[in-house]
XYZ file of C-alpha atoms in Angstrom:
293
model
C -9.363 -2.636 16.483
C -5.287 -2.250 16.496
C -2.504 -4.989 16.603
C 0.836 -4.740 17.200
C 4.143 -6.100 15.954
C 7.959 -4.828 16.656
C 11.090 -5.469 16.887
C 14.438 -3.775 17.507
C 13.896 -0.665 14.829
C 10.311 -0.503 13.813
C 6.920 -0.916 15.728
C 3.801 -1.220 13.557
C -0.051 -1.191 14.289
C -2.929 -2.370 12.043
C -6.311 -1.323 12.479
C -8.880 -4.684 11.643
C -10.920 -2.049 9.912
C -9.910 -2.207 6.275
C -6.466 -4.258 7.548
C -5.287 -0.927 7.353
C -1.953 0.161 8.115
C -2.250 2.939 11.233
C 1.459 3.526 12.398
C 5.332 3.256 11.635
C 7.002 4.131 14.528
C 10.984 4.453 14.057
C 12.147 3.305 17.640
C 15.517 4.956 16.493
C 14.347 8.574 16.566
C 10.753 8.343 18.067
C 9.826 9.133 14.451
C 5.749 8.552 13.095
C 6.754 7.828 9.546
C 2.886 6.812 8.833
C 0.583 9.963 7.328
C -1.808 9.725 10.516
C -5.186 10.590 8.191
C -6.117 14.460 8.925
C -9.895 14.242 8.133
C -9.287 17.478 6.533
C -6.821 16.997 4.242
C -7.117 12.552 3.762
C -8.671 10.765 6.249
C -6.817 7.774 5.264
C -3.500 6.177 6.064
C -3.127 3.079 3.864
C -5.989 1.366 2.443
C -6.286 -1.759 0.772
C -7.858 -1.774 -2.671
C -10.300 -4.320 -3.847
C -11.752 -5.865 -5.583
C -10.866 -3.105 -7.916
C -8.345 -0.332 -7.969
C -9.666 3.548 -8.486
C -12.916 4.886 -10.014
C -15.917 2.805 -11.867
C -17.896 4.231 -14.669
C -20.512 5.945 -13.862
C -20.035 4.881 -10.038
C -20.843 1.485 -10.458
C -21.155 -2.159 -12.977
C -22.558 -5.278 -14.241
C -22.405 -8.613 -13.266
C -24.752 -11.508 -13.993
C -27.409 -9.670 -15.213
C -27.441 -6.684 -11.986
C -26.154 -3.587 -11.776
C -24.042 -3.227 -8.586
C -22.860 0.546 -6.745
C -19.705 1.340 -5.930
C -17.316 3.608 -4.833
C -13.640 4.820 -5.297
C -10.837 1.796 -4.942
C -13.615 -1.087 -3.736
C -15.065 -2.149 -0.470
C -12.154 -3.477 1.677
C -10.789 -0.671 3.063
C -14.106 0.190 4.877
C -15.228 -3.481 6.488
C -13.857 -5.239 9.477
C -11.411 -8.021 8.740
C -11.299 -10.765 10.892
C -7.469 -10.525 12.846
C -6.260 -14.152 12.566
C -3.089 -13.819 15.276
C 0.474 -12.511 15.491
C 3.132 -15.571 14.556
C 6.121 -14.171 15.706
C 6.805 -10.968 14.251
C 3.860 -11.536 11.638
C 0.002 -10.177 12.088
C -2.714 -11.621 10.103
C -5.893 -10.466 9.013
C -8.886 -12.380 6.326
C -11.898 -10.997 4.638
C -14.009 -13.575 3.131
C -17.239 -13.479 1.145
C -20.359 -12.817 3.166
C -23.804 -12.034 2.486
C -22.204 -8.352 3.126
C -20.235 -8.580 0.264
C -21.953 -10.170 -1.802
C -24.449 -6.731 -1.764
C -21.593 -4.877 -3.562
C -19.686 -7.835 -5.374
C -21.292 -11.205 -6.422
C -18.563 -13.526 -5.671
C -16.812 -15.252 -3.465
C -13.396 -15.086 -2.291
C -11.055 -15.066 0.743
C -8.765 -12.141 1.010
C -5.856 -12.003 3.505
C -3.759 -9.222 4.377
C 0.139 -10.249 6.055
C 2.164 -7.712 7.898
C 5.941 -8.721 8.754
C 8.676 -7.302 9.761
C 12.091 -7.844 9.082
C 14.917 -5.963 9.995
C 13.844 -2.283 9.395
C 11.823 -3.906 6.314
C 7.996 -4.081 6.534
C 6.380 -6.632 3.955
C 2.914 -6.079 3.444
C 1.829 -9.538 1.724
C -1.752 -9.695 0.164
C -3.325 -12.767 -0.581
C -6.542 -14.281 -2.695
C -8.427 -17.443 -2.715
C -11.285 -18.333 -4.771
C -13.013 -20.672 -2.835
C -16.348 -20.892 -4.967
C -17.601 -22.326 -8.460
C -16.662 -19.888 -10.349
C -14.253 -17.343 -11.995
C -13.133 -15.167 -9.853
C -11.987 -11.581 -11.312
C -10.664 -8.296 -9.171
C -8.426 -5.734 -9.234
C -5.875 -5.420 -6.099
C -3.087 -2.540 -5.212
C -1.568 -0.744 -2.086
C -2.282 3.032 -1.268
C 0.067 3.477 1.953
C 0.590 7.221 2.483
C 3.671 8.402 4.556
C 5.029 11.739 6.495
C 6.292 14.415 4.487
C 8.424 15.929 5.358
C 10.197 13.480 7.841
C 10.657 16.739 10.386
C 10.509 20.283 10.802
C 14.035 20.928 9.542
C 12.831 20.299 5.766
C 10.610 21.446 3.419
C 9.065 19.138 0.174
C 12.137 20.722 -2.338
C 14.574 18.316 -0.270
C 13.437 15.408 -1.253
C 12.894 13.384 -4.800
C 11.878 10.093 -5.951
C 15.123 7.608 -6.909
C 14.496 4.527 -9.001
C 17.303 2.131 -8.553
C 17.964 2.144 -12.298
C 17.150 4.928 -15.288
C 13.497 4.657 -16.413
C 11.366 6.122 -19.228
C 7.940 5.783 -17.353
C 5.216 6.389 -19.450
C 1.957 8.278 -17.619
C -1.623 7.096 -17.966
C -3.686 10.006 -18.548
C -6.591 10.657 -16.312
C -9.637 13.079 -16.646
C -12.204 13.337 -13.960
C -10.562 10.416 -12.457
C -11.147 7.821 -15.378
C -8.353 7.002 -18.053
C -8.773 8.899 -21.238
C -6.882 6.188 -23.163
C -4.062 8.744 -23.985
C -0.244 8.726 -22.631
C 2.959 10.104 -22.160
C 6.653 9.509 -20.834
C 7.119 11.320 -17.754
C 10.832 11.756 -18.433
C 13.574 9.624 -20.372
C 15.953 7.257 -19.372
C 16.345 9.151 -15.793
C 16.222 7.763 -12.499
C 15.009 10.802 -10.557
C 11.495 12.358 -9.832
C 11.866 16.100 -8.401
C 10.035 17.500 -6.116
C 7.335 20.359 -5.824
C 4.421 21.142 -4.102
C 2.470 21.473 -7.262
C 3.629 18.184 -8.795
C -0.450 16.746 -7.817
C -2.904 19.446 -9.075
C -3.761 17.441 -11.213
C -3.906 14.524 -9.103
C -2.226 11.599 -9.301
C 0.693 9.918 -11.284
C 0.488 6.774 -13.113
C 3.448 5.598 -14.203
C 3.414 2.093 -16.305
C 6.776 0.933 -18.376
C 8.824 0.454 -15.597
C 11.810 -1.990 -14.698
C 12.742 -0.897 -11.959
C 12.960 -3.024 -8.502
C 12.779 0.001 -6.286
C 11.488 3.466 -5.881
C 12.704 5.224 -3.123
C 11.618 8.372 -1.465
C 14.802 10.493 -0.463
C 15.855 13.033 2.170
C 18.488 14.360 -0.462
C 21.021 15.590 2.369
C 21.074 13.177 4.656
C 20.190 10.245 2.810
C 17.182 9.289 5.450
C 14.923 7.289 2.890
C 11.648 4.976 2.382
C 12.050 2.211 -0.502
C 9.524 0.453 -1.545
C 9.596 -2.391 -3.564
C 8.160 -1.921 -7.241
C 9.163 -4.997 -9.181
C 6.674 -6.656 -10.623
C 3.704 -4.443 -10.621
C 2.615 -3.184 -13.813
C 1.525 0.470 -12.304
C 3.352 2.469 -9.510
C 1.468 5.844 -9.099
C 2.159 8.393 -6.446
C -0.177 10.952 -5.291
C -0.595 13.492 -2.346
C -3.831 15.711 -1.924
C -3.866 18.722 -3.137
C -5.219 22.165 -1.583
C -2.369 23.250 1.014
C 0.392 25.483 0.243
C 2.867 22.569 0.728
C 2.727 18.322 0.207
C 1.980 16.718 3.565
C 2.388 13.071 2.838
C 3.319 11.206 -0.659
C 1.718 7.945 -1.368
C 3.515 5.662 -3.022
C 0.913 3.116 -4.598
C 1.816 -0.338 -6.628
C -1.186 -1.677 -8.391
C -1.878 -4.973 -9.951
C -5.165 -2.964 -12.013
C -6.085 0.455 -12.909
C -9.380 2.492 -12.941
C -11.891 2.626 -15.390
C -11.852 3.985 -18.860
C -14.173 7.274 -19.341
C -15.859 4.928 -21.966
C -15.816 1.941 -20.580
C -18.950 -0.808 -20.885
C -19.150 -0.963 -17.344
C -19.166 -4.690 -18.021
C -17.597 -7.138 -15.506
C -16.406 -9.365 -17.301
C -14.585 -6.772 -19.526
C -12.514 -4.979 -17.071
C -9.054 -5.947 -16.664
C -8.076 -7.363 -13.487
C -5.162 -8.392 -11.793
C -6.229 -12.291 -11.791
C -8.849 -14.337 -12.881
C -8.913 -17.193 -10.346
C -10.105 -20.610 -11.616
C -12.390 -22.245 -8.543
C -9.661 -23.525 -5.274
C -6.647 -21.319 -7.449
C -4.809 -19.043 -4.844
C -2.940 -15.654 -5.929
C -0.677 -13.432 -3.893
C 1.683 -10.188 -4.030
C 4.342 -8.957 -1.656
C 5.417 -5.101 -1.171
C 7.910 -4.626 0.867
C 8.839 -1.149 2.300
C 12.201 -0.037 3.702
C 12.876 2.364 6.131
C 16.382 3.575 5.848
C 18.391 6.051 8.128
C-alpha cells in the first residue's frame, strides 16, 4: 500500500512493500522526479539495501554452520514493511525479524525507515536496532533512481555531476558484479563528472575516498539540480541500466558496505559490514535529497 506526505514544494509517496520511495512530484512544475520502474529497463525505483549490499559470492553465505541463499542487495526490498504512521511531515515504516526473515538471515533485527519532508529536502532515515542476544552484523545502503533528463528539452549531455569540493575518487573495480581487489583514481582533484550515454557500459561506478558533503545532478543551462548528502558514507555509487541508446534515469547510491569480492570466503562473520551491534544497540544513518530549482 502507498502512503503520502506533502508540503508546499513536494508530494512524496512511499510503498509499504520494501518501504520503497514510489513518487516524488515537484508541485511547482508538476514533474515526476523519481524513476517509475519501467520493467523493460529497471523495474525498481528506490530499494532499501539490507542486510547487505550487492552480490554474495556463489549466491549465498554461511552463518551458524549453515548456508543461506541470497539474491542481490538483500531481502528488505522485497518484503512488506509495517506502516507505523504519519507524524507531521514524516512517514514511518518497520521491518522486524520473523520466521520468514530467519529463513534468509538467522539474526534478530528491527529496521525502521522514516521519510521526512523539510522544505525542498526529503530525508530518508534508516535505523537498525539489535533486539537479540548476539551480535548483529549487517550491511546497508540506498539506491534511489531519478528521471533523466528532467524534461524533453534536454539530453544526457546537458547534465553533469558536481561535488561541492574538488575530489579524487578511488573507484572500486568489479568483474561480474564482484569486487576484484583493484582500484583506480576516477579523476584528479576535480569537482565535475561529465555525463554521457555510455558511462555505465561496464556497470556501476563505486567511488571511495570522498570528503565531499554533497553530490549534485545538475542541469547545466538552467541550474536545476538534485543534491544528495553523501557526507560520512564510505562509498557512493552512480549507476544506470544499459541497453537503451540513451540514459533514462540515474541512481546515486550512498552505501555503508560493499558487495563481496570474487575470492570471498562466504563466511558472514568475515564479511565487511556497516555495523556490528551488541544486544540492545542502535545505529542510524540519513540521506538528504534536495530538489532545487
